[in-house]
Coordinates of C-alpha atoms and ligand atoms in Angstrom, one line a residue:
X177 CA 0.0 0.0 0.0
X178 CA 1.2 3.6 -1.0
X179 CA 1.0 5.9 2.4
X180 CA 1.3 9.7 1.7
X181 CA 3.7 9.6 4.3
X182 CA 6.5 7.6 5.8
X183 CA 5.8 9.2 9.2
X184 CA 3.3 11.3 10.7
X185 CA 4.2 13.3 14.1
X186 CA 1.4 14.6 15.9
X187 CA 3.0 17.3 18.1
X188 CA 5.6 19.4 17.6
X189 CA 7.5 19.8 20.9
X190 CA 11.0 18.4 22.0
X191 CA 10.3 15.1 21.3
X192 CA 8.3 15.0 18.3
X193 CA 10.7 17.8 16.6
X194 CA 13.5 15.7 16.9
X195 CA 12.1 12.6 16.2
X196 CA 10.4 14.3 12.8
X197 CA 13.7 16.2 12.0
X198 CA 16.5 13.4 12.2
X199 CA 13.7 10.7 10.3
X200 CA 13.2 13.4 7.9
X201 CA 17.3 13.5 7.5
X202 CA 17.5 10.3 7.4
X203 CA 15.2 9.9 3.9
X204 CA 12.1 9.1 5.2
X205 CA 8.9 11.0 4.0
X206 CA 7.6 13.2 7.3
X207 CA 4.6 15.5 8.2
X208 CA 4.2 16.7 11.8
X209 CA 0.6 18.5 13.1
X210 CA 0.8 20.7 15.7
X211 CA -2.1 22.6 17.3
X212 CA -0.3 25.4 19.4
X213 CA 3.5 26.6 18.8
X214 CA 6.5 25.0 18.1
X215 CA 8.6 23.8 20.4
X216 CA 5.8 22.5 22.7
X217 CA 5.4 22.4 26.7
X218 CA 10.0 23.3 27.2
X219 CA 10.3 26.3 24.5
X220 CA 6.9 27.8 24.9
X221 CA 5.7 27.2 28.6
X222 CA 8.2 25.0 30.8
X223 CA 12.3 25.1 30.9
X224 CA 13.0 27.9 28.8
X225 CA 10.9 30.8 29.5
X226 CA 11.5 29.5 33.4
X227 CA 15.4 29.4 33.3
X228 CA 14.8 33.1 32.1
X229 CA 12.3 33.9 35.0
X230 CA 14.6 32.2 37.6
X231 CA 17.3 34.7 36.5
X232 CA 15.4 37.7 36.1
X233 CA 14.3 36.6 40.3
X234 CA 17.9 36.1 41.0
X235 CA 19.1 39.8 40.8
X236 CA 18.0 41.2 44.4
X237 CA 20.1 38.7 45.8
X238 CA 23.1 39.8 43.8
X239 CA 22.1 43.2 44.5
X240 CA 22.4 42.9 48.0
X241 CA 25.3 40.5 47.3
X242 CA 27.8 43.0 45.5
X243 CA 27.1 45.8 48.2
X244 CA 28.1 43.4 51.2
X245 CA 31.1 42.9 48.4
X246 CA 31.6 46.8 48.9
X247 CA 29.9 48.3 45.9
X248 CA 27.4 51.0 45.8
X249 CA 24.6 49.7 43.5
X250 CA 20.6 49.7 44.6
X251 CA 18.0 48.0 42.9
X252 CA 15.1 49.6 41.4
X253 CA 11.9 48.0 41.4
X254 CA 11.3 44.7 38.4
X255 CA 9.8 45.9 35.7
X256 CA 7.6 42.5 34.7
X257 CA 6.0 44.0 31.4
X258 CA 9.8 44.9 30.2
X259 CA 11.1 41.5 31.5
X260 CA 7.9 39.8 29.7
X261 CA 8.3 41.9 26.4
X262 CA 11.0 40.2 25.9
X263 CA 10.8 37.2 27.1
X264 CA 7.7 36.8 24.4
X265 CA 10.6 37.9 21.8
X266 CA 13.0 35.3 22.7
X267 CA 10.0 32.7 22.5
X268 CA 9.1 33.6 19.4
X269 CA 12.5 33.5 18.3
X270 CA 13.2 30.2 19.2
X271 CA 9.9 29.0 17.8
X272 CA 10.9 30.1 14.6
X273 CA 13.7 27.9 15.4
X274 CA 12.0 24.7 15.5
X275 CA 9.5 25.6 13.0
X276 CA 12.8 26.3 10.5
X277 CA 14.1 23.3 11.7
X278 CA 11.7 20.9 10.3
X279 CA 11.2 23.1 7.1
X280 CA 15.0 22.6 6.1
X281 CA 14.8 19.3 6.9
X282 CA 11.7 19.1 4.2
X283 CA 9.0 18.0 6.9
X284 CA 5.6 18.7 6.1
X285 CA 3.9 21.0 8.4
X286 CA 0.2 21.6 9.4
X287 CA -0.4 24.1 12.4
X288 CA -3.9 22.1 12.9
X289 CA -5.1 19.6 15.5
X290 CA -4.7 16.3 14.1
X291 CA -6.5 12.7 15.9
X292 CA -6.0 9.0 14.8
X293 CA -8.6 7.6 12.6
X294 CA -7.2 4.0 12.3
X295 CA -3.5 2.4 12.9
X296 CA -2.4 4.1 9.5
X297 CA -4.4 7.3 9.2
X298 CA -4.6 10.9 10.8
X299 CA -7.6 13.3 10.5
X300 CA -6.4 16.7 10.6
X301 CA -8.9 19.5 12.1
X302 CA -9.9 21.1 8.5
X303 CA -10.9 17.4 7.3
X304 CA -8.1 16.1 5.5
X305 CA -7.0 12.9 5.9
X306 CA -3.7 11.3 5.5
X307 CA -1.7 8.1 6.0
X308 CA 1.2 7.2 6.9
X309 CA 2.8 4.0 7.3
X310 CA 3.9 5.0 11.0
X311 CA 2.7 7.6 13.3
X312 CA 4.4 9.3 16.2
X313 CA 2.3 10.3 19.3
X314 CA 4.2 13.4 21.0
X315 CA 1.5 15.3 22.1
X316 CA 3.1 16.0 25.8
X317 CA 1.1 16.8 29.1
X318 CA -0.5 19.6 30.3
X319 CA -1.1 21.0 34.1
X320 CA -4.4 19.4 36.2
X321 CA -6.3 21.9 39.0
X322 CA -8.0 18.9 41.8
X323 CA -11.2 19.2 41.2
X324 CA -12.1 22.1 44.0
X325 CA -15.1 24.4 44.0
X326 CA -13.1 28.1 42.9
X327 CA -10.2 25.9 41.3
X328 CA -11.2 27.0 37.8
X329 CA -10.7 31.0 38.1
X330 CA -6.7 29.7 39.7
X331 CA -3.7 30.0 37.1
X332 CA -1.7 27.1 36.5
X333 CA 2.0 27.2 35.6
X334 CA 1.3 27.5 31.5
X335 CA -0.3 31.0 32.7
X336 CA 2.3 32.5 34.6
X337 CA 4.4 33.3 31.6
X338 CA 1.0 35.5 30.2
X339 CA 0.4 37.6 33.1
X340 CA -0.4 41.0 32.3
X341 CA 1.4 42.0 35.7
X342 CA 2.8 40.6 38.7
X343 CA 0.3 40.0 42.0
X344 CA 1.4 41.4 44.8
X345 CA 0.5 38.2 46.8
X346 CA 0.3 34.6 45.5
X347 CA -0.7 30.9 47.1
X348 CA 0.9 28.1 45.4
X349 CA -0.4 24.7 45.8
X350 CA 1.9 21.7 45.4
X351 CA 5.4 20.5 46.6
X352 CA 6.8 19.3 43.1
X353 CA 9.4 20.9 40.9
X354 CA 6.9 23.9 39.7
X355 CA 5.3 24.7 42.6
X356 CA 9.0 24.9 44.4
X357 CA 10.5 26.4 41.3
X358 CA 7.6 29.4 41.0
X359 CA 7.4 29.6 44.7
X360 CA 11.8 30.8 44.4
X361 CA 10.9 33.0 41.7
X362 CA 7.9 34.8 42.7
X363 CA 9.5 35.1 45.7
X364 CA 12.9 36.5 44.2
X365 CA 10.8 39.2 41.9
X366 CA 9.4 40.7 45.1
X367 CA 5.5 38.6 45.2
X368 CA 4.7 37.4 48.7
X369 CA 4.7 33.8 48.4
X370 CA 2.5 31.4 50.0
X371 CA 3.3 27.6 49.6
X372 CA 0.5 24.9 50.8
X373 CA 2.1 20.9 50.2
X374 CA -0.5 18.3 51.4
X375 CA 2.4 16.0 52.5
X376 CA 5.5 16.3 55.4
X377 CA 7.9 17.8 53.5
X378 CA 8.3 19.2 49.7
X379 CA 10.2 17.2 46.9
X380 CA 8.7 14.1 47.8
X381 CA 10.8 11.2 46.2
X382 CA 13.8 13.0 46.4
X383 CA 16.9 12.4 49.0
X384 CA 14.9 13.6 52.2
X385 CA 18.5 15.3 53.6
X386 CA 18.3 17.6 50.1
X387 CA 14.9 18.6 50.2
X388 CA 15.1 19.0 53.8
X389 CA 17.7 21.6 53.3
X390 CA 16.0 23.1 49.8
X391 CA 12.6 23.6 52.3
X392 CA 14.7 25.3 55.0
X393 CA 16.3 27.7 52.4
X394 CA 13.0 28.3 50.6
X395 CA 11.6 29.7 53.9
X396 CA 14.7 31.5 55.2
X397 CA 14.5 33.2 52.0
X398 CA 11.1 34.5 52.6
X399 CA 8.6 31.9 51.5
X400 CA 6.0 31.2 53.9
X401 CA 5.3 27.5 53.4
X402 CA 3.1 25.7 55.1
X403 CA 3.2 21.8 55.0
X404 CA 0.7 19.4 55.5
X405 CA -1.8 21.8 54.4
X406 CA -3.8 21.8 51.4
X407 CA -7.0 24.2 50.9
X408 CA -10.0 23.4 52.4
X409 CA -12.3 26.2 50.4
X410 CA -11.5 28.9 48.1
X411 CA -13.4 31.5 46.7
X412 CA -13.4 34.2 44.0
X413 CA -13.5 37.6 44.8
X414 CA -14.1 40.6 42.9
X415 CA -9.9 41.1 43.4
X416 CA -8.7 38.2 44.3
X417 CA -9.4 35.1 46.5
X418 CA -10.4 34.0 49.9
X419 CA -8.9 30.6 51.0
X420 CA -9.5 28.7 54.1
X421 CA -6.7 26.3 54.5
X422 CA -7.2 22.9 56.3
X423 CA -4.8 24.4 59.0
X424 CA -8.1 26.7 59.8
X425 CA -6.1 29.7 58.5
X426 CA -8.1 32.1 56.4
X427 CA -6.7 34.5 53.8
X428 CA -6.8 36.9 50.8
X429 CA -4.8 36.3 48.6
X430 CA -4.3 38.2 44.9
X431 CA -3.6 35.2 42.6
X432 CA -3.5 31.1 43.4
X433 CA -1.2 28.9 41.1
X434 CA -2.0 25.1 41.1
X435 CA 1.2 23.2 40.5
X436 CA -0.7 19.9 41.0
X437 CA 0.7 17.8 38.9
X438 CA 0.5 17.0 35.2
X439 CA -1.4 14.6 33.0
X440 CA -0.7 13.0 29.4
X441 CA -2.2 15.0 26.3
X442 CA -4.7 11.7 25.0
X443 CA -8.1 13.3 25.4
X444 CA -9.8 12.9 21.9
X445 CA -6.9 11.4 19.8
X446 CA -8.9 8.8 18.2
X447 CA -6.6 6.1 20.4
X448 CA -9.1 3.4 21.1
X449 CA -10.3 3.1 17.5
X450 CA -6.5 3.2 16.2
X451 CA -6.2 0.0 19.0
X452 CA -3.6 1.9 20.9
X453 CA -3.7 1.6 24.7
X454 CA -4.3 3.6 27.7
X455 CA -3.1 3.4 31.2
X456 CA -5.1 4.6 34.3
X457 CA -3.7 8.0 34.5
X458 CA -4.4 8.5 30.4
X459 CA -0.8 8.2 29.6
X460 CA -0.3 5.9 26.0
X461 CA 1.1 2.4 27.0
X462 CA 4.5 1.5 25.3
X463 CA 7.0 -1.0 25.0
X464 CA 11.2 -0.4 26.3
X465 CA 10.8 0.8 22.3
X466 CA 7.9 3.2 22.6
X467 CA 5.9 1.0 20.3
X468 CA 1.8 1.3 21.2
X469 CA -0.4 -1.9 21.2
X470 CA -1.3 -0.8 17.8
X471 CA 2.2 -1.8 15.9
X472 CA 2.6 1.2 13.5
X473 CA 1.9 3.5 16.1
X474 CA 4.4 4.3 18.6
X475 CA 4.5 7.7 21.4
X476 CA 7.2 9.3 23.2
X477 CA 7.8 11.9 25.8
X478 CA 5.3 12.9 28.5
X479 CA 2.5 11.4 26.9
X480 CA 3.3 8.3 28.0
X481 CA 4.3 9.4 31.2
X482 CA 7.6 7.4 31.7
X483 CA 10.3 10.1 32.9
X484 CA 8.7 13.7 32.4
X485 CA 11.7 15.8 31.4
X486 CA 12.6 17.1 28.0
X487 CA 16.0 15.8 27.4
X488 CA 14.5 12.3 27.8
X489 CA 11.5 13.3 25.2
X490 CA 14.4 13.7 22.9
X491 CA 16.1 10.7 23.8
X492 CA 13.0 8.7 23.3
X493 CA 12.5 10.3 19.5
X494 CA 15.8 9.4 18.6
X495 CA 15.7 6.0 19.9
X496 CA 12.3 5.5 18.1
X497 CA 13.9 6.7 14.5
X498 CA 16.7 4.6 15.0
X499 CA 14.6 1.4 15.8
X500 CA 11.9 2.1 13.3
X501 CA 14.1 4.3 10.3
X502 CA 17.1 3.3 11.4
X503 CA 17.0 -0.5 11.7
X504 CA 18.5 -1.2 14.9
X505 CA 16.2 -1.6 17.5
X506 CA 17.3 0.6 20.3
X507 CA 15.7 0.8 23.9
X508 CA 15.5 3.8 26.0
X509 CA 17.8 3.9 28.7
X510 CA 15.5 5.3 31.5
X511 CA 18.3 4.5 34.6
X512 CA 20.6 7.0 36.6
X513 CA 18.8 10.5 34.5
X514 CA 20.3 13.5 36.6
X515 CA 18.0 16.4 37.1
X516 CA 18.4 19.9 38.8
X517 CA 15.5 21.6 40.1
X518 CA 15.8 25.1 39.9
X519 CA 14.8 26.5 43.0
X520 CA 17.2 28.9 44.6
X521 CA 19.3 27.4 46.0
X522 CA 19.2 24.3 43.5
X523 CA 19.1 20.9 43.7
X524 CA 21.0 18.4 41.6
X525 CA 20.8 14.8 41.6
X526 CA 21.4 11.3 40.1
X527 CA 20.7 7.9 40.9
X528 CA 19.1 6.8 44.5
X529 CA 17.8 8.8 47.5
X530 CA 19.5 7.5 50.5
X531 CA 16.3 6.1 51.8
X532 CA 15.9 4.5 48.3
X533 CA 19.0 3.4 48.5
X534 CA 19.2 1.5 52.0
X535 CA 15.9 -0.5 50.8
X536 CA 17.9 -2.4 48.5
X537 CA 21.3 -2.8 50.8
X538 CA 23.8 -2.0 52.6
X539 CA 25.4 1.9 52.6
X540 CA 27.3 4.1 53.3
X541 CA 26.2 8.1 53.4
X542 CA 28.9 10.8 52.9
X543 CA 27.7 13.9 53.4
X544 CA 28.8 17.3 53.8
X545 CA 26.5 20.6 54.6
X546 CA 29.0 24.2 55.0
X547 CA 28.4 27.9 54.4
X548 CA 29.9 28.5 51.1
X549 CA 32.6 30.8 50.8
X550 CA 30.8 34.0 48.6
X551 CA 27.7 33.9 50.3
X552 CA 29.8 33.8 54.0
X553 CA 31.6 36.6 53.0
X554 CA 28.6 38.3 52.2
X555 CA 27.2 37.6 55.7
X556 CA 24.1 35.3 54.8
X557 CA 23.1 32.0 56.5
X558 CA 22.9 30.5 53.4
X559 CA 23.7 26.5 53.5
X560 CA 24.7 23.8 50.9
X561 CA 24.6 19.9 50.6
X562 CA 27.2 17.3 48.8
X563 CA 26.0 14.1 49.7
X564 CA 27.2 10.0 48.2
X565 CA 25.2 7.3 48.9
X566 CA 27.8 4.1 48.4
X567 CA 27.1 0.2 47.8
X568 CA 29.1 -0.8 50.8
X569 CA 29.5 -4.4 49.0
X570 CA 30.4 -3.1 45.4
X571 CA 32.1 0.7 46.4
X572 CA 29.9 2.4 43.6
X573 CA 28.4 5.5 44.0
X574 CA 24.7 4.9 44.0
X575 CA 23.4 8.4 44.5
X576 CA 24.4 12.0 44.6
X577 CA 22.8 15.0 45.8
X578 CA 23.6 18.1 45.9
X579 CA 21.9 21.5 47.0
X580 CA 23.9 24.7 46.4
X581 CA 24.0 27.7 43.8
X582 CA 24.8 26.1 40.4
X583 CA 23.5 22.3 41.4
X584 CA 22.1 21.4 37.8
X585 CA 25.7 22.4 35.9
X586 CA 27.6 20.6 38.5
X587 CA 24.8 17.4 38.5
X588 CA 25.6 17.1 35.0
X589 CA 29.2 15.8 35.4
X590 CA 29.0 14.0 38.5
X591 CA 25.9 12.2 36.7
X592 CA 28.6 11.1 34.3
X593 CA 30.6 9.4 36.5
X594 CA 28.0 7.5 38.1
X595 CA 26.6 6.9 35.0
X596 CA 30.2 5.2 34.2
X597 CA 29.6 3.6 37.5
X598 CA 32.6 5.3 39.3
X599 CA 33.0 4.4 42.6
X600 CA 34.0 6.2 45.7
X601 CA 37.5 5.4 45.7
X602 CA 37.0 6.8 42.8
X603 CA 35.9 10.0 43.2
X604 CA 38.2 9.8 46.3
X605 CA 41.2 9.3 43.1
X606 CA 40.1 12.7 41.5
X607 CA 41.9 15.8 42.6
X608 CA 40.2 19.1 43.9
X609 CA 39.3 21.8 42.0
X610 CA 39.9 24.3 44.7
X611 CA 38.9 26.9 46.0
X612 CA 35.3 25.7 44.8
X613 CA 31.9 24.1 46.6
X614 CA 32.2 21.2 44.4
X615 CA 35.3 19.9 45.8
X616 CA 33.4 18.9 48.3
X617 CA 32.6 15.7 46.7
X618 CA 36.0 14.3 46.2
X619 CA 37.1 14.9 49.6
X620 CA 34.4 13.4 52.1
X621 CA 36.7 10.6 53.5
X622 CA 34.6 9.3 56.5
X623 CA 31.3 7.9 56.3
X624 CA 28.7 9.8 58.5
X625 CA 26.1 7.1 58.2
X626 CA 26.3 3.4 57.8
X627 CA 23.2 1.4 57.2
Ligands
NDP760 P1 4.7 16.8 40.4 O1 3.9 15.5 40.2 O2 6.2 16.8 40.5 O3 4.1 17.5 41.7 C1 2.7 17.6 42.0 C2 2.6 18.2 43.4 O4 1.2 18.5 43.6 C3 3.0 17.1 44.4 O5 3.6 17.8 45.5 C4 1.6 16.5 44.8 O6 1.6 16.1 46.2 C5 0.7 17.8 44.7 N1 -0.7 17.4 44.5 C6 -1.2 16.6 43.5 N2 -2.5 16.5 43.6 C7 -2.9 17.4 44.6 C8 -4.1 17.8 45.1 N3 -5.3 17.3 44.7 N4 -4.1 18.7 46.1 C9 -3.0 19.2 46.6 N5 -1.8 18.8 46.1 C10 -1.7 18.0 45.1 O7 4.2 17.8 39.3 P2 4.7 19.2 38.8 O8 3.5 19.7 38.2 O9 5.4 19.9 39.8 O10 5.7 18.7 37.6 C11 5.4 17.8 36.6 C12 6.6 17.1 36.1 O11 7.2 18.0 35.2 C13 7.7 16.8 37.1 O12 7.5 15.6 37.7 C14 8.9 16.8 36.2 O13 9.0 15.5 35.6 C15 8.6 17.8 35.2 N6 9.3 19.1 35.5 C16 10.7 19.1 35.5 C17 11.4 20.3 35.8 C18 12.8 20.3 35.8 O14 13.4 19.4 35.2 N7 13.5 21.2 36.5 C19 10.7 21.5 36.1 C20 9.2 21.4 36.1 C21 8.6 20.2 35.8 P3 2.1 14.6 46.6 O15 3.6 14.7 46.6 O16 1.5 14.4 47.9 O17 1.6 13.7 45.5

């Protein structure tokens, strides 16, 4: 059977960019549908237009920084609809981007909705119909609100980069990497900042030490966070909202940000006639190959709700053109991803939380937690964290965590060597780069824990 196309990509984000582009390079015949902008939830809403907010929040530190450093400098007040201006330029840049990126590559674009009609064909949203002899589900996640009287007038995180202007007060709901990530930068561009997590302590999954330390700093820094507390009612003012929490507290707040979690993009794709899948939380159901139940239809990235995070989106897309395109069936590797999370200070990490890591054997915990030398100088209480977890048996570095200003650069080469599998003696091997925080982790010679 002649297919109109070798491959059709519905959704044009990380994951279905790359997997379109490098297919497309590769010979194969490619279209891609995508409803909103290029460069999906990481360009347009997530990573990239964060990163920027988390260092447009990170000024009034250095501010008061360089004059405990003995300069005369004063901050002025933020200026959000400057800051967002451009901001909206730099997306729209980078959009072009990807969009150029699939044109040079001779994809086949359509900025339409598109849905499965059967294992081989896609309905685009102005009635065309075309087939393909695969087709690549990429169609990401998108932010969930708990189903809560007053919950629909609330922003969620896709919003926050839209504001017309900054609140002067905001309650975010959640303990995971956005509502910890917006909670630093609100807080950092001068919003008050009011954090209710449901559960003991923020981070949950995460070494408990780290996010111990990363909830300590995030109230020290001004973030009023209140844990085990979730809203009991909200309501919607003329100018805001009234919220009772379940701790009995009642207040006013200008704005409230749900950062409750996310769920996969499969509402009305056409997947159950097309035979593909579907798991309990909505997420498409694939193979260590990203292959659907339905066999020429495969999905990567957050839609299938394996490791959320773009760079493994991209992974996926690549492995899937190389299996598929490429002849050489190639499994994602989903083990030992390190990850920063950008609140300030940051948190880097790879492999297993200590209390992960003691569930499957014996350990031993090196740890470190010191006043790091600029911010010392500069008189501020700030703390950071360089912790191993080590297989007692085998020596190799299991785990590492680290909290402190620059976390997710430093993650990414540590995460090489555990990757590699170093061990602690090897680490221990590796000189110091001094004076820095990161030599920390090559020179922790005593266990503090055992287990
Ligand atoms: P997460 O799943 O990480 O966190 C959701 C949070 O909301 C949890 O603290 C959860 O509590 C809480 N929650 C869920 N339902 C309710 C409810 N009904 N009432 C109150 N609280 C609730 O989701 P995020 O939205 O923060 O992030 C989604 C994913 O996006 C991340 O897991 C990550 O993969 C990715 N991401 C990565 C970033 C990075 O790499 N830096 C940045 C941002 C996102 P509980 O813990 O009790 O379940």
């Amino acid at each position: 059977m002649a297919f109109d196309y070798d491959l059709f990509v519905i959704g044009g984000g990380s994951g279905g960019v790359r997997a379109a582009r490098v297919a497309a390079q590769g010979g194969a015949r490619v279209a891609l549908a995508e409803e909103s902008r290029y460069g999906g939830t990481c360009v347009i809403r997530g990573c990239v237009p964060k990163k920027l907010m988390v260092f447009a929040s990170e000024f009034p530190d250095a501010i008061a920084e360089a004059q405990a450093y003995g300069w005369t400098v004063h901050a002025g007040g933020f200026d959000w609809t400057t800051f967002r201006t451009k901001l909206h330029a730099e997306l729209d840049r980078l959009e072009g981007v990807y969009r150029g990126l699939l044109g040079k590559n001779g994809v086949e674009t359509f900025d339409m909705r598109a849905r499965i009609v059967d294992p081989h064909t896609v309905e685009l949203a102005d009635g065309q119909r075309k087939s393909a002899r695969y087709i690549l589900i990429a169609t990401g996640g998108r932010p969930v609100k708990p189903d809560l009287p007053g919950a629909e007038h609330a922003l969620v995180s896709d919003d926050l980069f839209l504001m017309e202007q900054l609140p002067k007060s905001i309650l975010i709901v959640g303990g995971g990497y956005i509502a910890c990530e917006f909670a630093c930068i609100l807080n950092g561009l001068g919003v008050q900042v009011t954090q209710f997590y449901r559960g003991a302590q923020v981070l949950r999954g995460f070494d408990d030490e780290a996010r111990g330390l990363v909830s300590e700093e995030m109230i020290q820094a001004g973030i009023n966070l209140h844990l085990g507390t979730n809203i009991a009612e909200m309501e919607k003012l003329a100018d805001g909202y009234r919220v009772c929490g379940t701790n009995g507290q009642e207040a006013i707040f200008d704005q409230v940000l749900f950062a409750t979690g996310r769920a996969p993009n499969t509402r009305d794709l056409g997947l159950e006639a097309a035979g593909v899948a579907v798991g309990r939380k909505g997420e498409i159901v694939v193979d260590d190959y990203s292959q659907t139940s339905a066999p020429s239809v495969y999905a990567i990235g957050d839609v299938t709700d394996r490791v959320n995070l773009t760079p493994v989106a991209i992974r996926e897309g690549m492995a899937f053109v190389e299996t598929v395109f490429g002849g050489n069936p190639t499994p994602v590797d989903h083990d030992l991803i390190p990850t920063a999370i950008f609140t300030q200070p940051e948190m880097g990490t790879v492999g297993l939380s200590e209390e992960e890591a003691r569930k499957r054997g014996p350990v031993e915990v090196y740890a470190t937690s010191f006043k790091p030398m600029r911010e010392s100088f500069a008189g501020r209480s700030t703390r950071v964290l360089m912790k191993l977890i080590v297989c007692a048996e085998t020596r190799r570095v299991l785990g590492c965590h680290i909290v402190a200003p620059g976390a997710g650069e430093m993650i990414q080469l540590a995460g090489i060597a555990v990757k590699m599998g170093a061990t602690k003696e090897d680490f221990d091997r590796t000189v110091a780069v001094h004076p820095t925080m990161s030599e920390e982790i090559v020179t922790m010679k005593t266990p503090v824990r055992s287990a």
